Amino acid sequence: MLELAGIVILGIIAQWVAWRLKLPAILPLILIGLLVGPISTFFTEDGLKLIEPIWNGEKGLFPGDSLYYFVSLAISIILFEGGLTLKRDEIKNVGPVITKLITLGSLVTFFGAAIASHYIFDLTWQISFLFSALIIVTGPTVITPILRNIPLKKDISTVLKWEGILIDPIGALAAVLVYEFISVGEGQAYTQTALIEFGKILLFGTTFGFTFAHALTFSIKKNFIPHYLLNVVSLSLVLLVFVMSDVFAHESGLLAVVVMGMVLGNINLPNLKELLYFKESLSVLLISILFILLSANINISDLELIYNWQTVSLFAIIILIIRPLGVFISTMNSNLKFNEKLFISWVGPRGIVAAGIASLFGSKLLASGEKGADYITPLVFMIVLGTVLLNATTARLFAKLVGVFLTKSEGILIIGASKVSRLIGNYLQENDRHVVLIDNNQTNVDKAKKIGLEAMAANIYSDTLTDNIELNDVGYLMALTGNSDINKFAINKFTKHFGENGSFRLVTDDEMNDPQDNPKVGLFSHTDDFIKLTETVRQYPSIHEIELTSTEHYNSLIEITKADNNIIPIFLKTDDGDLKIIPSFSEEFEDIKEGFKLVYLGKMFDIEKSVQETDLEEVKGKE
C-alpha cells in the first residue's frame, strides 16, 4: 500500500516540478523511477529496490505479466486522449508532410537504427530490427510540453504534434511484426503470419475504432447516457474497444483507440470539451504512474550493460543522422523551409509507448532465451531518456539558433465568433495573418469553419487555452463578444500569454456614454460597442479600404466616421501591408503617407465629401 501511494504522490510532485521548471514531466518521472528502483539498491540494507514493480518472490506490486497489462490499458487511454485533440483543419498546409513522416520517415528509422545497432553492439538482425521498430515512435506526452514553451509557426507545431500521436500505432505494428518474426521464425511461415497479422491489425483496429466512436456519438446525442455517467462510460468504452480489438488482433488496440479518438474529435459532439478535460486529467495521472513503474523495473545490470562508448555512438547516429535523414526525405517538395526542417529533425523525443512495449517484449524474449534480448529494454530506455533530456534542454536554444523562434508573434486571437468577428477574422486571414476565433457557442464556431477560418469551441474560464501549442504564434488579442464581463476577463487573463503586442476589447455601454471613461484597451472607436457593430454589419456586411495621402487625411476620415453611425474604422494598413489596430482612445498615427490605407467596416465613404474634408483640414493646418 505504501508503494502504491508513494508512486502517485511522487508522480504528482514530479509533474509540479516539471510545470515550475517548464520541462517535460517525463524527465523527473524517469529520474524518480530510477532513484526508487535500481539506484536505491545501493542504499537499502537488504539490497532490494524501494519500489519493485514485478513480484520477485519477496516483494513486488504486480504478479506475472499484470504490470504489462496495466501499462497497455493505460497507454490506450493516453492515445485516445491524444486522438481527441487531432483536428482535420489543422493539417490543410502540412497534411502530405505528416503522411510522409509516419511512412517514409518510419522506414528510414526502421532500417537505419537496425543497421547501426547491429554493427555497433553486434546484436542479431532480429533483435536489431525489434529495437529499431520500438524507437520509431515519438512521444506526444513529451513533445507537447516542449513545444508549449517555444513560440513557433503553427505548421511546425502541427507537424510534430500529429507525428507524435499517429506514429505510435505504426511503431507498435512494426514491433509486433518483428516480434512475430522472432517467435515464428523466418521463411514462408513468417511471411504468411506477418501478412495475416498486418491485415488483422488494420482491419480490426480501424473497424472497432470507427464503429464504437459513432456508437458513442449516437448514444450521447440521443441522451442514452446521463450526464454524470458520461466520463466513466466513455472511459469504459475506450478500454472495451482496446481489449476487444486486441483479442481479435494482437496490438491492434492502439490503432483502434487512436481512430476512435480522431473520429470523436472531428464530430460535432455535445460535451466533447468535458470529455477531453476528464481524459487529460486521467492521462496526467497515468503517465506519472507509468514512467515511475517502468523506470523502477530496470535493474542495475541493465544499466551496466549499456554504460559504454557504443551506447553514445548509437545515440549520436540516431539523433544526428537517422532522424534528420528521415525528416528531409519526408519533407522534400513541401512548403517547409530549410531551417524548419532542421528544427523538426532535432525534436524527436521518444515516450511512453516505446518504453512500455520495450519492457513487455524484452522480458518475454529474455524469458525464452533469445540471444541479445537483454539489450532491448535498457537500449530503448537510453534512447527515451537521452532524447527527452536533449530536447527539453536544447529545443528552445536550437529554435533560436536556426531561426524558427518567433521573436514577434503576429497571430491574432479573437474572443467570440459572431458575425462581426467572422467578418474581421476573414479580412485578417486574407491579409496573411494567422487568425484563431474561440467561442463557447458551437454554432458560431461551425459558421466560422465553414468560411475557412480557424475556430475552436473553448471556455475562456478554463486554463486549457494557454496550453494550446497551436496558439504559440499569437501576439494580439481582440475580445469581441457581446458580454462586457467576458471581454474584460479575457483581457485580464490572457494579455500575458497572447497580447504581447496588444490586447483590445470593445467598449462597454457605460464607457460609450461617458466621454471621460475611455480605456486604453478599447477597440476601434469610443462610440462603437457590440450592439453598434452588430447593427452596422447587419446592414453593411463588408470591409473596405480607402487610400490615404497624409496624416491629416487620416484624421479627417476618422472625424467622418465619428459623425456617421454606419462607418467604423478598424485598421490602419501601411504601405508594406502591415496592419495596425485602431484603438478607441484616438491614438495619433504619425508619418502616414501615400500608400497607406484606412480599413473600415460598414457603409462606403462618400469620396467627394472625404476629399472636401481633407482639403479643409489642410487649410486649417496652414493657418
Coordinates of C-alpha atoms in Angstrom, one line a residue:
M1 CA 0.0 0.0 0.0
L2 CA 2.8 2.4 0.9
E3 CA 4.5 1.8 -2.5
L4 CA 1.3 2.4 -4.5
A5 CA 0.6 5.7 -2.6
G6 CA 4.2 6.7 -2.9
I7 CA 4.1 6.3 -6.7
V8 CA 1.1 8.5 -7.1
I9 CA 2.5 11.2 -4.7
L10 CA 5.9 11.2 -6.3
G11 CA 4.4 11.3 -9.7
I12 CA 2.3 14.4 -9.0
I13 CA 5.3 16.1 -7.3
A14 CA 7.3 15.4 -10.5
Q15 CA 4.5 16.9 -12.6
W16 CA 4.5 20.0 -10.4
V17 CA 8.3 20.3 -10.6
A18 CA 8.1 19.9 -14.4
W19 CA 5.5 22.7 -14.6
R20 CA 7.6 25.1 -12.5
L21 CA 10.8 24.4 -14.4
K22 CA 9.0 24.3 -17.8
L23 CA 10.3 20.8 -18.5
P24 CA 8.6 17.7 -20.0
A25 CA 7.3 15.7 -17.0
I26 CA 8.8 12.5 -18.3
L27 CA 12.2 13.7 -17.3
P28 CA 11.7 14.0 -13.5
L29 CA 9.4 11.0 -13.6
I30 CA 12.1 8.7 -15.1
L31 CA 14.7 10.0 -12.7
I32 CA 12.4 9.4 -9.7
G33 CA 11.7 5.9 -11.1
L34 CA 15.5 5.2 -11.3
L35 CA 16.1 6.5 -7.8
V36 CA 13.4 4.4 -6.1
G37 CA 14.3 1.5 -8.4
P38 CA 17.8 0.3 -9.4
I39 CA 19.7 3.2 -7.7
S40 CA 18.0 2.6 -4.4
T41 CA 19.6 -0.9 -4.2
F42 CA 22.9 0.8 -3.2
F43 CA 21.4 2.3 -0.1
T44 CA 18.9 -0.3 1.2
E45 CA 20.0 -2.8 3.9
D46 CA 18.6 -5.8 2.0
G47 CA 19.8 -4.7 -1.4
L48 CA 16.2 -4.6 -2.7
K49 CA 14.5 -1.7 -4.6
L50 CA 12.3 0.7 -2.6
I51 CA 9.7 0.0 -5.3
E52 CA 9.7 -3.3 -7.1
P53 CA 7.1 -3.2 -9.8
I54 CA 7.0 -7.0 -10.5
W55 CA 6.7 -9.7 -7.9
N56 CA 10.1 -11.4 -7.4
G57 CA 9.2 -13.9 -4.7
E58 CA 9.8 -11.5 -1.9
K59 CA 8.1 -8.2 -2.8
G60 CA 6.5 -6.6 -5.8
L61 CA 3.4 -4.8 -6.9
F62 CA 2.3 -6.8 -9.9
P63 CA 2.5 -10.6 -10.2
G64 CA 3.5 -12.1 -13.6
D65 CA 2.5 -10.2 -16.7
S66 CA -0.1 -8.0 -14.9
L67 CA 2.2 -5.0 -15.0
Y68 CA 2.3 -5.0 -18.8
Y69 CA -1.5 -5.4 -18.9
F70 CA -1.8 -2.3 -16.8
V71 CA 0.7 -0.5 -19.0
S72 CA -1.2 -1.5 -22.1
L73 CA -4.6 -0.3 -20.8
A74 CA -3.1 3.0 -19.5
I75 CA -1.4 3.6 -22.9
S76 CA -4.8 3.1 -24.6
I77 CA -6.3 5.9 -22.6
I78 CA -3.4 8.2 -23.2
L79 CA -3.5 7.6 -27.0
F80 CA -7.3 8.0 -27.1
E81 CA -6.9 11.4 -25.4
G82 CA -4.3 12.3 -28.0
G83 CA -6.6 11.3 -30.8
L84 CA -9.3 13.6 -29.5
T85 CA -7.0 16.6 -30.0
L86 CA -6.3 15.9 -33.7
K87 CA -8.4 18.1 -35.9
R88 CA -8.6 17.8 -39.7
D89 CA -8.5 21.6 -40.3
E90 CA -5.1 21.8 -38.6
I91 CA -3.3 19.9 -41.4
K92 CA -4.5 21.7 -44.5
N93 CA -1.0 23.0 -45.1
V94 CA 1.1 20.1 -43.9
G95 CA -1.0 17.0 -44.4
P96 CA 1.3 15.4 -47.0
V97 CA 4.4 16.1 -44.8
I98 CA 2.7 14.3 -41.8
T99 CA 1.8 11.3 -44.1
K100 CA 5.4 11.0 -45.3
L101 CA 6.9 11.4 -41.9
I102 CA 4.8 8.5 -40.5
T103 CA 5.6 6.3 -43.5
L104 CA 8.9 7.2 -45.2
G105 CA 10.3 8.6 -42.0
S106 CA 9.4 5.4 -40.2
L107 CA 11.1 3.2 -42.8
V108 CA 14.3 5.3 -42.6
T109 CA 14.3 4.9 -38.8
F110 CA 13.4 1.2 -39.0
F111 CA 16.3 0.3 -41.3
G112 CA 18.8 2.9 -40.2
A113 CA 18.6 2.2 -36.5
A114 CA 18.6 -1.6 -37.1
I115 CA 21.8 -1.4 -39.2
A116 CA 23.5 0.9 -36.6
S117 CA 22.6 -1.3 -33.6
H118 CA 23.6 -4.5 -35.4
Y119 CA 27.1 -3.3 -36.2
I120 CA 27.8 -1.3 -33.0
F121 CA 26.5 -3.8 -30.4
D122 CA 26.9 -7.0 -32.6
L123 CA 23.2 -7.8 -32.0
T124 CA 21.4 -10.3 -34.1
W125 CA 19.4 -8.8 -37.0
Q126 CA 16.1 -9.9 -35.3
I127 CA 16.9 -8.0 -32.1
S128 CA 18.3 -5.1 -34.0
F129 CA 15.1 -4.7 -36.0
L130 CA 13.0 -5.0 -32.9
F131 CA 15.0 -2.2 -31.3
S132 CA 14.6 0.0 -34.4
A133 CA 10.8 -0.7 -34.5
L134 CA 10.4 0.3 -30.9
I135 CA 12.2 3.7 -31.4
I136 CA 10.1 4.7 -34.4
V137 CA 7.6 6.3 -32.1
T138 CA 7.9 9.8 -30.9
G139 CA 6.2 10.7 -27.6
P140 CA 3.2 13.1 -27.8
T141 CA 3.3 13.3 -24.0
V142 CA 6.8 14.7 -24.3
I143 CA 6.6 16.9 -27.4
T144 CA 3.6 18.9 -26.2
P145 CA 5.3 20.3 -23.0
I146 CA 8.4 21.1 -25.1
L147 CA 6.5 23.0 -27.8
R148 CA 4.3 24.8 -25.3
N149 CA 7.2 26.9 -24.2
I150 CA 8.6 27.8 -27.7
P151 CA 6.8 30.3 -29.9
L152 CA 6.7 28.6 -33.3
K153 CA 4.8 28.8 -36.6
K154 CA 1.6 26.8 -36.4
D155 CA 2.7 24.4 -39.2
I156 CA 5.8 23.3 -37.3
S157 CA 3.9 22.6 -34.1
T158 CA 1.2 20.8 -36.0
V159 CA 3.6 18.5 -37.8
L160 CA 5.3 17.5 -34.6
K161 CA 2.1 17.0 -32.7
W162 CA 0.4 14.9 -35.3
E163 CA 3.5 12.8 -36.0
G164 CA 3.8 12.1 -32.2
I165 CA 0.3 10.7 -32.0
L166 CA -0.2 8.9 -35.3
I167 CA 3.2 7.2 -35.3
D168 CA 2.6 5.4 -32.1
P169 CA 0.3 2.7 -33.6
I170 CA 2.7 2.4 -36.6
G171 CA 5.7 1.8 -34.3
A172 CA 3.7 -0.8 -32.3
L173 CA 2.6 -2.5 -35.5
A174 CA 6.3 -2.7 -36.7
A175 CA 7.3 -4.1 -33.3
V176 CA 4.6 -6.8 -33.4
L177 CA 5.7 -7.9 -36.8
V178 CA 9.3 -8.2 -35.8
Y179 CA 8.3 -10.0 -32.6
E180 CA 6.3 -12.5 -34.7
F181 CA 9.3 -13.0 -36.9
I182 CA 11.4 -13.8 -33.9
S183 CA 8.8 -16.1 -32.4
V184 CA 7.6 -17.9 -35.5
G185 CA 11.0 -18.0 -37.3
E186 CA 11.8 -16.9 -40.8
G187 CA 10.6 -18.4 -44.0
Q188 CA 7.2 -19.0 -45.5
A189 CA 5.6 -19.5 -42.1
Y190 CA 6.6 -16.0 -41.0
T191 CA 5.6 -14.4 -44.3
Q192 CA 2.1 -15.8 -44.0
T193 CA 1.9 -14.9 -40.3
A194 CA 3.2 -11.3 -40.9
L195 CA 0.7 -10.7 -43.7
I196 CA -2.2 -12.1 -41.7
E197 CA -1.2 -10.1 -38.6
F198 CA -0.8 -6.9 -40.6
G199 CA -4.2 -7.3 -42.3
K200 CA -5.9 -8.1 -39.0
I201 CA -4.4 -5.1 -37.2
L202 CA -5.5 -2.7 -39.9
L203 CA -9.0 -4.3 -40.2
F204 CA -9.9 -4.7 -36.6
G205 CA -8.2 -1.5 -35.4
T206 CA -10.0 0.8 -37.8
T207 CA -13.3 -1.1 -37.7
F208 CA -13.6 -1.2 -33.9
G209 CA -12.4 2.4 -33.6
F210 CA -14.7 3.9 -36.2
T211 CA -17.7 1.8 -35.2
F212 CA -17.6 2.5 -31.4
A213 CA -16.8 6.2 -32.0
H214 CA -20.1 6.6 -33.9
A215 CA -21.9 4.4 -31.4
L216 CA -20.8 6.6 -28.5
T217 CA -21.7 9.7 -30.5
F218 CA -25.2 8.3 -31.2
S219 CA -25.7 7.5 -27.5
I220 CA -24.7 10.9 -26.3
K221 CA -26.8 12.8 -28.9
K222 CA -29.9 10.6 -28.0
N223 CA -29.3 11.2 -24.3
F224 CA -29.0 7.5 -23.6
I225 CA -26.1 8.3 -21.2
P226 CA -26.9 10.6 -18.2
H227 CA -24.5 13.5 -17.9
Y228 CA -23.0 12.3 -14.6
L229 CA -22.0 9.0 -16.2
L230 CA -20.7 10.4 -19.4
N231 CA -17.0 10.4 -18.5
V232 CA -16.9 6.9 -16.9
V233 CA -18.9 5.4 -19.7
S234 CA -16.5 6.9 -22.2
L235 CA -13.6 5.5 -20.2
S236 CA -15.0 2.1 -20.0
L237 CA -15.8 2.1 -23.7
V238 CA -12.2 3.0 -24.6
L239 CA -11.0 0.1 -22.5
L240 CA -13.6 -2.2 -24.1
V241 CA -12.5 -1.1 -27.6
F242 CA -8.9 -1.6 -26.8
V243 CA -9.3 -5.1 -25.3
M244 CA -11.8 -6.4 -27.9
S245 CA -9.6 -5.2 -30.8
D246 CA -6.5 -6.7 -29.1
V247 CA -8.3 -10.1 -28.7
F248 CA -9.0 -10.3 -32.4
A249 CA -5.6 -9.0 -33.5
H250 CA -2.6 -8.6 -31.0
E251 CA -1.6 -4.9 -30.6
S252 CA -4.4 -3.6 -32.9
G253 CA -5.9 -2.0 -29.8
L254 CA -3.6 1.0 -30.1
L255 CA -4.8 1.7 -33.6
A256 CA -8.4 1.3 -32.5
V257 CA -8.3 3.9 -29.7
V258 CA -6.4 6.4 -31.9
V259 CA -9.0 6.0 -34.6
M260 CA -11.8 6.3 -32.1
G261 CA -10.3 9.4 -30.6
M262 CA -9.8 11.1 -34.0
V263 CA -13.4 10.3 -35.2
L264 CA -14.9 11.7 -31.9
G265 CA -12.6 14.7 -32.0
N266 CA -13.8 15.7 -35.5
I267 CA -17.5 15.2 -34.9
N268 CA -19.8 18.0 -33.6
L269 CA -20.3 16.2 -30.3
P270 CA -22.0 17.7 -27.3
N271 CA -19.9 17.5 -24.1
L272 CA -16.7 16.9 -26.0
K273 CA -14.9 19.5 -24.0
E274 CA -15.9 17.9 -20.7
L275 CA -14.8 14.5 -22.0
L276 CA -11.4 16.0 -23.1
Y277 CA -10.8 17.7 -19.8
F278 CA -11.5 14.4 -17.9
K279 CA -9.2 12.4 -20.2
E280 CA -6.4 15.0 -19.9
S281 CA -6.5 14.8 -16.1
L282 CA -6.6 11.0 -16.2
S283 CA -3.7 10.9 -18.7
V284 CA -1.5 13.1 -16.4
L285 CA -2.1 10.6 -13.5
L286 CA -1.4 7.5 -15.7
I287 CA 1.7 9.0 -17.2
S288 CA 3.0 9.8 -13.8
I289 CA 2.4 6.2 -12.6
L290 CA 3.7 4.5 -15.7
F291 CA 7.1 6.2 -16.1
I292 CA 7.9 5.6 -12.4
L293 CA 6.9 2.0 -12.7
L294 CA 8.8 1.3 -15.9
S295 CA 11.9 3.1 -14.8
A296 CA 11.9 1.3 -11.4
N297 CA 11.6 -2.0 -13.2
I298 CA 15.1 -1.6 -14.8
N299 CA 17.9 -3.4 -13.0
I300 CA 21.4 -2.2 -12.3
S301 CA 22.7 -5.0 -14.5
D302 CA 20.7 -3.5 -17.4
L303 CA 22.3 -0.1 -16.9
E304 CA 25.8 -1.6 -16.6
L305 CA 25.2 -3.3 -19.9
I306 CA 24.9 -0.1 -21.9
Y307 CA 27.3 2.0 -19.9
N308 CA 29.9 2.3 -22.7
W309 CA 31.0 4.2 -25.8
Q310 CA 28.9 2.0 -28.1
T311 CA 25.7 3.5 -26.4
V312 CA 26.9 7.1 -27.1
S313 CA 27.8 6.2 -30.7
L314 CA 24.3 4.7 -31.3
F315 CA 22.6 7.6 -29.7
A316 CA 24.5 10.1 -31.8
I317 CA 23.8 8.2 -35.1
I318 CA 20.1 8.1 -34.3
I319 CA 19.9 11.8 -33.4
L320 CA 22.3 13.4 -35.9
I321 CA 22.0 11.1 -38.9
I322 CA 18.9 8.9 -39.0
R323 CA 16.3 11.4 -37.7
P324 CA 17.4 14.2 -39.9
L325 CA 17.6 11.9 -42.9
G326 CA 14.0 10.7 -42.3
V327 CA 12.7 14.2 -41.9
F328 CA 14.5 15.7 -45.0
I329 CA 13.3 12.8 -47.2
S330 CA 9.7 13.2 -45.9
T331 CA 9.6 16.9 -46.4
M332 CA 11.0 17.1 -49.9
N333 CA 9.0 19.4 -52.2
S334 CA 7.0 20.7 -49.2
N335 CA 6.3 24.3 -48.1
L336 CA 8.6 23.9 -45.1
K337 CA 11.8 26.0 -45.2
F338 CA 15.3 24.5 -44.6
N339 CA 15.5 25.9 -41.0
E340 CA 12.0 24.5 -40.2
K341 CA 13.1 21.1 -41.4
L342 CA 16.2 21.3 -39.2
F343 CA 14.2 22.1 -36.2
I344 CA 11.8 19.1 -36.8
S345 CA 14.8 16.9 -37.3
W346 CA 16.2 18.0 -33.9
V347 CA 12.9 17.5 -31.9
G348 CA 12.1 13.8 -31.8
P349 CA 11.8 12.6 -28.2
R350 CA 10.6 9.1 -27.5
G351 CA 8.0 8.4 -24.9
I352 CA 5.7 6.0 -23.0
V353 CA 4.7 3.7 -25.9
A354 CA 8.3 2.9 -26.7
A355 CA 9.2 2.3 -23.1
G356 CA 6.1 0.2 -22.4
I357 CA 6.3 -2.2 -25.4
A358 CA 10.1 -2.5 -24.9
S359 CA 9.6 -3.7 -21.3
L360 CA 6.9 -6.2 -22.5
F361 CA 8.7 -7.7 -25.5
G362 CA 12.1 -7.5 -23.8
S363 CA 11.1 -9.5 -20.8
K364 CA 9.2 -12.2 -22.9
L365 CA 12.2 -12.7 -25.3
L366 CA 14.6 -12.8 -22.3
A367 CA 12.4 -15.5 -20.7
S368 CA 12.5 -17.5 -23.9
G369 CA 16.3 -17.3 -24.0
E370 CA 16.6 -15.2 -27.1
K371 CA 20.2 -14.0 -27.7
G372 CA 20.7 -10.3 -27.1
A373 CA 17.2 -9.8 -25.6
D374 CA 18.7 -8.3 -22.5
Y375 CA 19.7 -5.2 -24.6
I376 CA 16.2 -4.3 -25.7
T377 CA 14.8 -2.6 -22.6
P378 CA 18.0 -0.7 -21.5
L379 CA 18.7 0.5 -25.0
V380 CA 15.2 1.7 -25.6
F381 CA 15.2 3.5 -22.2
M382 CA 18.5 5.1 -23.0
I383 CA 17.0 6.5 -26.2
V384 CA 13.9 7.7 -24.4
L385 CA 15.8 9.3 -21.5
G386 CA 18.5 10.7 -23.8
T387 CA 16.1 12.3 -26.4
V388 CA 13.9 13.8 -23.7
L389 CA 16.8 15.3 -21.8
L390 CA 18.4 16.6 -25.0
N391 CA 15.2 18.1 -26.4
A392 CA 14.0 19.5 -23.1
T393 CA 17.2 21.4 -22.5
T394 CA 18.1 22.5 -26.1
A395 CA 14.9 22.8 -28.1
R396 CA 14.3 26.5 -27.3
L397 CA 18.0 27.3 -27.9
F398 CA 18.1 25.4 -31.1
A399 CA 14.9 27.1 -32.3
K400 CA 16.7 30.5 -31.9
L401 CA 19.8 29.2 -33.5
V402 CA 18.1 28.0 -36.7
G403 CA 15.7 31.0 -36.8
V404 CA 12.3 29.4 -36.3
F405 CA 11.8 31.0 -32.8
L406 CA 9.2 33.7 -33.3
T407 CA 10.7 36.9 -31.8
K408 CA 7.5 38.8 -32.7
S409 CA 4.2 37.0 -32.6
E410 CA 1.9 38.3 -35.3
G411 CA -1.0 35.9 -34.9
I412 CA -4.4 37.2 -33.7
L413 CA -6.7 35.6 -31.2
I414 CA -10.3 36.8 -31.4
I415 CA -12.6 36.1 -28.5
G416 CA -16.0 35.5 -29.9
A417 CA -17.1 34.1 -33.3
S418 CA -20.1 36.2 -34.0
K419 CA -20.8 37.6 -37.5
V420 CA -18.7 40.7 -36.6
S421 CA -15.8 38.5 -35.5
R422 CA -16.1 36.3 -38.6
L423 CA -16.1 39.3 -40.9
I424 CA -13.0 40.8 -39.3
G425 CA -11.2 37.5 -39.0
N426 CA -11.8 36.7 -42.7
Y427 CA -10.3 40.1 -43.7
L428 CA -7.2 39.5 -41.5
Q429 CA -6.8 36.0 -42.9
E430 CA -7.0 37.3 -46.5
N431 CA -4.1 39.6 -45.5
D432 CA -1.9 36.7 -44.5
R433 CA -2.4 36.9 -40.7
H434 CA -2.9 33.7 -38.6
V435 CA -6.3 34.2 -37.0
V436 CA -8.0 32.0 -34.4
L437 CA -11.5 32.5 -33.2
I438 CA -12.8 31.0 -30.0
D439 CA -16.3 30.8 -28.7
N440 CA -18.3 28.6 -26.4
N441 CA -21.2 28.6 -29.0
Q442 CA -20.6 25.7 -31.3
T443 CA -22.9 27.1 -34.0
N444 CA -20.8 30.2 -34.3
V445 CA -17.6 28.1 -34.4
D446 CA -19.1 25.9 -37.2
K447 CA -20.1 29.0 -39.2
A448 CA -16.5 30.3 -38.9
K449 CA -15.0 27.0 -40.0
K450 CA -17.5 26.9 -42.9
I451 CA -15.9 30.1 -44.4
G452 CA -12.4 28.7 -43.9
L453 CA -11.5 30.3 -40.6
E454 CA -9.6 28.5 -37.8
A455 CA -12.0 28.4 -34.9
M456 CA -12.4 26.3 -31.7
A457 CA -15.1 25.8 -29.1
A458 CA -13.5 26.8 -25.8
N459 CA -14.3 28.1 -22.4
I460 CA -12.2 31.1 -21.6
Y461 CA -12.6 30.4 -17.9
S462 CA -10.6 27.2 -18.2
D463 CA -6.7 27.0 -18.3
T464 CA -6.5 24.8 -21.4
L465 CA -6.2 27.7 -23.9
T466 CA -2.8 28.8 -22.5
D467 CA -1.6 25.2 -23.0
N468 CA -2.6 25.1 -26.7
I469 CA 0.5 24.8 -28.8
E470 CA -1.3 25.9 -32.0
L471 CA -1.6 29.4 -30.4
N472 CA 2.2 29.8 -29.8
D473 CA 2.4 32.5 -32.6
V474 CA -0.4 34.7 -31.2
G475 CA 0.6 38.1 -30.2
Y476 CA -2.6 40.1 -30.4
L477 CA -5.8 39.7 -28.5
M478 CA -9.2 41.1 -29.5
A479 CA -12.2 40.5 -27.3
L480 CA -15.3 40.9 -29.5
T481 CA -18.1 39.3 -27.5
G482 CA -21.4 40.9 -26.6
N483 CA -20.7 40.3 -22.9
S484 CA -18.6 43.0 -21.4
D485 CA -17.6 40.9 -18.4
I486 CA -16.2 38.2 -20.6
N487 CA -14.3 40.8 -22.7
K488 CA -12.7 42.3 -19.5
F489 CA -11.9 38.8 -18.1
A490 CA -10.3 37.8 -21.4
I491 CA -8.0 40.9 -21.3
N492 CA -7.1 40.4 -17.7
K493 CA -6.4 36.7 -18.0
F494 CA -4.8 36.3 -21.5
T495 CA -2.9 39.5 -22.1
K496 CA 0.3 38.0 -20.7
H497 CA 0.0 34.9 -22.9
F498 CA -1.5 36.2 -26.2
G499 CA -1.3 40.0 -26.0
E500 CA 2.4 40.8 -26.0
N501 CA 1.9 43.2 -29.0
G502 CA -1.6 44.5 -28.0
S503 CA -4.8 43.5 -26.1
F504 CA -8.0 45.2 -27.0
R505 CA -11.7 44.8 -26.2
L506 CA -14.9 46.5 -27.2
V507 CA -16.0 49.4 -25.1
T508 CA -19.0 48.9 -22.7
D509 CA -22.3 50.7 -22.8
D510 CA -21.3 52.8 -19.8
E511 CA -17.9 53.7 -21.3
M512 CA -19.5 54.7 -24.5
N513 CA -21.8 57.1 -22.7
D514 CA -19.1 58.7 -20.7
P515 CA -16.5 60.6 -22.8
Q516 CA -14.1 60.7 -19.9
D517 CA -14.1 56.9 -19.5
N518 CA -12.1 55.8 -22.4
P519 CA -10.0 52.7 -21.7
K520 CA -6.5 52.2 -23.2
V521 CA -7.6 48.7 -24.3
G522 CA -10.7 50.0 -26.1
L523 CA -11.2 48.8 -29.7
F524 CA -11.9 50.8 -32.9
S525 CA -13.9 53.7 -31.5
H526 CA -15.2 55.1 -28.3
T527 CA -18.7 55.3 -29.8
D528 CA -18.9 51.7 -31.1
D529 CA -19.9 48.9 -28.8
F530 CA -21.0 45.3 -29.7
I531 CA -24.6 46.4 -30.4
K532 CA -23.4 49.2 -32.8
L533 CA -21.0 46.8 -34.6
T534 CA -23.7 44.1 -34.9
E535 CA -26.2 46.5 -36.3
T536 CA -23.7 48.0 -38.8
V537 CA -22.6 44.5 -40.0
R538 CA -26.3 43.6 -40.4
Q539 CA -26.9 46.5 -42.7
Y540 CA -23.4 46.6 -44.4
P541 CA -21.7 43.2 -44.1
S542 CA -18.4 44.2 -45.7
I543 CA -15.0 45.7 -45.1
H544 CA -13.5 48.4 -47.3
E545 CA -10.1 50.1 -47.8
I546 CA -9.6 53.7 -48.8
E547 CA -6.3 55.2 -49.9
L548 CA -4.7 57.8 -47.6
T549 CA -2.4 60.6 -48.6
S550 CA -1.3 62.1 -45.2
T551 CA -1.9 62.1 -41.5
E552 CA -4.3 65.0 -42.0
H553 CA -6.3 62.9 -44.5
Y554 CA -6.5 60.1 -42.0
N555 CA -7.7 62.4 -39.2
S556 CA -10.4 63.9 -41.4
L557 CA -11.7 60.4 -42.2
I558 CA -11.8 59.5 -38.6
E559 CA -13.9 62.6 -37.9
I560 CA -16.3 61.5 -40.6
T561 CA -16.6 58.0 -39.0
K562 CA -17.5 59.7 -35.7
A563 CA -20.4 61.5 -37.3
D564 CA -21.6 58.5 -39.3
N565 CA -23.0 55.6 -37.3
N566 CA -22.6 53.2 -40.2
I567 CA -18.8 53.6 -40.7
I568 CA -16.4 52.0 -38.2
P569 CA -12.6 52.3 -38.6
I570 CA -10.8 49.1 -37.6
F571 CA -7.3 49.0 -39.0
L572 CA -4.6 51.2 -40.5
K573 CA -2.8 49.4 -43.3
T574 CA 0.8 50.5 -44.0
D575 CA 2.4 50.7 -47.5
D576 CA 4.2 47.3 -46.8
G577 CA 0.9 45.6 -45.9
D578 CA 1.3 45.7 -42.1
L579 CA -2.0 46.1 -40.2
K580 CA -2.3 48.3 -37.1
I581 CA -5.3 48.0 -34.9
I582 CA -7.1 51.3 -34.3
P583 CA -7.8 51.9 -30.6
S584 CA -10.8 53.7 -29.2
F585 CA -8.7 56.4 -27.5
S586 CA -7.8 58.0 -30.8
E587 CA -4.1 57.3 -30.9
E588 CA -2.3 59.6 -33.2
F589 CA -0.6 57.7 -36.1
E590 CA 2.3 59.7 -37.4
D591 CA 4.1 59.6 -40.7
I592 CA 1.1 58.5 -42.7
K593 CA 1.9 58.8 -46.3
E594 CA 0.7 57.8 -49.8
G595 CA 0.3 54.0 -50.0
F596 CA -1.3 53.8 -46.5
K597 CA -4.9 52.7 -46.3
L598 CA -7.7 53.1 -43.8
V599 CA -9.6 49.8 -43.3
Y600 CA -13.2 50.3 -42.2
L601 CA -16.3 48.3 -41.7
G602 CA -19.8 49.3 -42.9
K603 CA -21.0 51.8 -45.5
M604 CA -18.6 53.1 -48.1
F605 CA -17.2 56.6 -47.8
D606 CA -18.6 59.4 -49.9
I607 CA -15.3 60.1 -51.7
E608 CA -16.2 63.7 -52.7
K609 CA -17.1 64.5 -49.1
S610 CA -14.0 62.9 -47.7
V611 CA -11.8 64.9 -50.2
Q612 CA -13.5 68.2 -49.2
E613 CA -13.0 67.4 -45.5
T614 CA -9.3 66.7 -46.2
D615 CA -8.8 70.0 -48.1
L616 CA -10.5 71.8 -45.2
E617 CA -8.2 70.1 -42.6
E618 CA -5.1 71.1 -44.7
V619 CA -6.2 74.7 -44.9
K620 CA -6.7 74.8 -41.2
G621 CA -3.3 73.3 -40.7
K622 CA -1.7 76.0 -42.9
E623 CA -3.5 78.8 -41.0

